[in-house]
Every structure is written in structure tokens, then in C-alpha cells.
Amino acid sequence: MTKPVTHPEPVEPARGSLPLQLRHRPRRLRRTPGIRALVRETRLSPEMFIYPLFVCTGEGQRREVPSMPGVFQLSVDEAVREAEGARAEGISGVLLFGLPDQKDAIGSSAYDAEAPVQTAVRALKREVPGLVVVTDVCLCEYTSHGHCGIVVEDQIVNDASVEQLVRAALSHAAAGADIVAPSDMMDGRVGSIRDALDDAGATEVGIMSYAVKYASAFYGPFRDAAGSTPTFGDRRSHQMDPANVLEAMREVELDIEEGADIVLVKPAITCLDVIARVKAEFGLPTAAYHVSGEYAMLKAAARNGWIDEPRAMLETLTAIRRAGADIIISYYAREAARVLA
Ligand code: PBG
């Protein structure tokens, strides 16, 4: 037999009792919105955001990604409109992913000057002054098998893949990209891309390397958006084991040696410790990618009425910033910019 639960008698608040003799009362600084604003340690501003865009062929195309409400596959003209909106809201840059019409085993449309990303770069540089244009450099959106490199006997071969990535980076630079962002996790690609850019006279084009990219379950919705789900196997032979952090430090060190200007950690929310360590140890401009699955989780919960979306969004982005990210890449960039305005 369980005993019935008994509730204690409600205690009358003590009236007229002497205040405790407390020298420190942290609540003093939480008392009013004004005081809280004065002592706030972490601030968010749209300037630190990069907004990812998925660019497809055609005109007037705007196809919502089912697993990412509010995110669209956009033709170049629509991508320009979206980027203009982002710029007007104070967002610094966009990160472009391409949806080519043609895919093949070696991802050759990754370096087609007329493909969606290259066309979008030219249009954005022409039509959205001041916008920082960053391009994703990877083969997974361009290969018929969906892998990030060239596959030989079911293995993703490193060095031949790097040659293809270099071609992609050069074509983005030729189109006018400000920064190329290799996300493939092949070894030595940052150095090879830096050398090739310099040889081509593109010494001003920066490299934001995905130095620490974990093999994560949170990229699922992105693969819907980018049509880049591998047809066999997974990405564990090149993306990192989420259990490792010392290895992350070595990856960052290598990419800096090879010439990375900005280092990126991805995903963000499951890697706040990694972001903090990378920033503290290397001090380089550090970016964090709040990825598709992290966005989709908040969207799904919000749509079910289970969380207050604007608050959850700002709390999430603030946590990424507090961990040490200088740059936040997020599908929420525009929504957050509007809330912050
Ligand atoms: C391409 C790439 C991926 C993401 C960014 N670049 C997908 C992957 O590695 O499968 C994921 C971004 C996101 O989930 O929002 N390699």
C-alpha cells in the first residue's frame, strides 16, 4: 500500500521580517529589461549571419523543401531577390549550394561556368552590392552517386577528388566569389585550393574551410534540399567521428597551415564545446554552421506548438555566439534578423 500524498500547510510569507544580510544579490542586475540589457555579455547582430541558398536552374522557381519549412530551392533570379532581402535586413553574406541539371560520376558540373552557382555568383555580384558571396565547394551535389568525391571500388579516393574540388573552387573564383568554402573533408584540399587560386591570380579570394565537420545525423534535411543523399554507404570515411575533439584540433591546425582564412565547425548545437576550444586555441575567425536538422527540429516543434519559436531561435543562435562563433551560418538568418531589428 502506498501512503497517500500529504501536502504541507501553505506557509504565510513572512511580513516585516528583517532582510538577510547579503552583500551579493545577483538578482539586482536582473531586475529590469534596461539593467539586463546593460549587463548582457553576448549580443547577436545580423552582420554576423550568413544565409544559405540552394540555387537551381530555370526562372521564377521557388520550391519549398518539405523537411525545411521556409527554405526554398531558388532559380538565380529568385536567389537574387532573396539575397537582396537578406542584405536589406543587415545580413552580411550568403552561402551558395547548387542543384545542377546534370550529374555524373566525377561531378563535372561542379566546375561548369554556366551552372547555377557560377551564374548566381555573377548575378549577385552585379545586383547586390556589398553582399559577401561564399560558395560551397563539394562534389556531393554534382555526382550521380551523391558522394563528396570520386569513387573507385566503393572507396572515396582522396587526391583525385581534390583535383575536382580545385576545379570547382577556381570556377567559383572566376565567377567572382569572395570566399570559397570547401565542405568535403578531403585531406589537403585547402592547400591545393590556395595554391591554385594564387596561381590563377585570385590571391584575394578567401577560404572558409569546414575544418571540423562531423559525420552527423543532422544533415538529413539538407540532403533533401540539395539532392545529395549518397546512393550507397555513408560519409564516415571522411567526415569526423562526433566522439572526437583532439582530432578536431588537429584538423583545424592543418587547415590553418594550409592557408584557411576562416575555420568552420559543424554542426553547431552539438559542438558548442568544440567551437569554444577552436576559438580559444587558434583565435582565427571562427564560423559555426547551424545545420539543416538543427533548424528542422525547431521548426517541427514550433509547428506543433511545443516551443515558442522566436525565443528558441534566439536562444539557440545566442548559445552558438556565446560559445565563440564569430560567424553563424543559419537558415534562420533572415527570421532572426527581423526579430533583432
Ligand atoms: C556538402 C554539405 C553538406 C552540408 C553542407 N555542405 C551535407 C553533407 O555533408 O552531407 C550540410 C548542411 C546542413 O545540413 O545544413 N558536403
Coordinates of N, CA, C and O and ligand atoms in Angstrom, one line a residue, residues 54 68 97 136 138-141 148 183-184 210 213 218-223 228 230 235 239 266 289-293 331, ligand 1:
F54 N 19.9 27.6 -51.8 CA 20.0 26.5 -52.8 C 19.6 27.0 -54.2 O 18.4 27.4 -54.3
M68 N 12.3 21.3 -44.6 CA 12.9 22.6 -44.1 C 11.9 23.8 -44.4 O 12.1 24.6 -45.3
F97 N 24.7 26.9 -52.6 CA 24.7 25.5 -52.9 C 24.0 25.3 -54.3 O 23.1 26.0 -54.5
D136 N 29.8 27.0 -51.6 CA 30.1 25.7 -51.1 C 31.0 25.0 -52.2 O 30.6 24.9 -53.4
C138 N 32.1 21.3 -53.0 CA 32.0 19.9 -52.7 C 31.4 19.2 -53.9 O 30.9 19.9 -54.8
L139 N 31.6 17.9 -54.0 CA 31.1 17.3 -55.2 C 29.8 16.6 -55.0 O 29.1 16.2 -55.9
C140 N 29.3 16.5 -53.7 CA 28.1 15.6 -53.5 C 26.9 16.0 -54.2 O 26.0 15.2 -54.5
E141 N 26.7 17.3 -54.5 CA 25.5 17.8 -55.2 C 25.7 17.5 -56.7 O 24.7 17.6 -57.4
C148 N 31.0 12.8 -51.9 CA 31.7 14.1 -51.9 C 33.0 14.0 -52.8 O 33.7 15.0 -52.8
S183 N 33.7 21.9 -48.2 CA 32.9 21.2 -47.2 C 33.1 19.7 -47.3 O 32.3 19.0 -46.6
D184 N 34.0 19.3 -48.1 CA 34.1 17.9 -48.5 C 34.9 17.0 -47.5 O 34.7 15.8 -47.5
Y210 N 35.6 24.1 -43.9 CA 34.9 23.3 -43.0 C 36.0 22.4 -42.4 O 36.3 21.3 -42.8
K213 N 34.1 19.0 -39.5 CA 32.8 18.6 -40.0 C 32.6 17.1 -39.5 O 33.3 16.2 -40.0
F218 N 22.3 15.1 -38.4 CA 21.6 16.4 -38.6 C 21.7 17.0 -40.0 O 21.3 18.2 -40.1
Y219 N 22.3 16.3 -40.9 CA 22.4 16.8 -42.3 C 21.3 16.3 -43.2 O 21.2 16.6 -44.3
G220 N 20.4 15.5 -42.6 CA 19.4 14.8 -43.4 C 18.5 15.7 -44.3 O 18.5 15.6 -45.5
P221 N 17.9 16.8 -43.7 CA 17.1 17.7 -44.5 C 17.9 18.4 -45.6 O 17.3 18.6 -46.7
F222 N 19.1 18.7 -45.3 CA 20.0 19.3 -46.3 C 20.0 18.5 -47.6 O 20.0 18.9 -48.7
R223 N 20.2 17.2 -47.3 CA 20.3 16.3 -48.5 C 19.1 16.2 -49.3 O 19.1 16.0 -50.5
S228 N 21.5 15.4 -52.4 CA 22.8 14.8 -52.3 C 22.9 13.6 -51.4 O 24.0 13.4 -50.9
P230 N 23.7 10.1 -50.5 CA 24.5 9.0 -51.2 C 23.7 7.8 -51.5 O 22.8 7.4 -50.7
R235 N 29.2 8.8 -45.1 CA 30.3 9.8 -45.2 C 31.3 9.6 -44.1 O 32.1 10.5 -43.8
Q239 N 34.1 12.4 -43.1 CA 33.7 13.3 -42.0 C 34.0 12.7 -40.7 O 34.2 11.5 -40.5
K266 N 31.0 22.3 -37.5 CA 29.7 21.9 -38.0 C 29.4 20.5 -37.5 O 30.2 19.6 -37.6
Y289 N 28.2 26.3 -38.2 CA 27.0 26.1 -39.1 C 25.9 25.4 -38.3 O 26.0 24.3 -37.9
H290 N 24.9 26.2 -38.2 CA 23.6 25.7 -37.5 C 22.9 25.0 -38.6 O 22.3 25.6 -39.5
V291 N 23.0 23.6 -38.7 CA 22.7 22.9 -39.9 C 21.2 22.6 -40.0 O 20.4 22.8 -39.1
S292 N 20.9 21.9 -41.1 CA 19.5 21.7 -41.5 C 18.7 21.0 -40.5 O 17.5 21.3 -40.2
G293 N 19.3 19.9 -39.9 CA 18.5 19.1 -38.9 C 18.2 19.9 -37.6 O 17.2 19.8 -37.0
Y331 N 19.9 28.9 -41.5 CA 18.6 29.0 -42.3 C 17.7 30.0 -41.6 O 16.7 30.5 -42.2
Ligands
PBG1 C1 28.1 19.2 -48.6 C2 27.5 19.8 -47.4 C3 26.6 19.2 -46.5 C4 26.2 20.2 -45.7 C5 26.9 21.4 -46.1 N1 27.7 21.0 -47.1 C6 25.9 17.9 -46.5 C7 26.7 16.7 -46.2 O1 27.9 16.6 -45.8 O2 26.1 15.6 -46.4 C8 25.1 20.1 -44.6 C9 24.5 21.4 -44.3 C10 23.2 21.2 -43.5 O3 22.8 20.1 -43.0 O4 22.5 22.2 -43.3 N2 29.0 18.2 -48.4

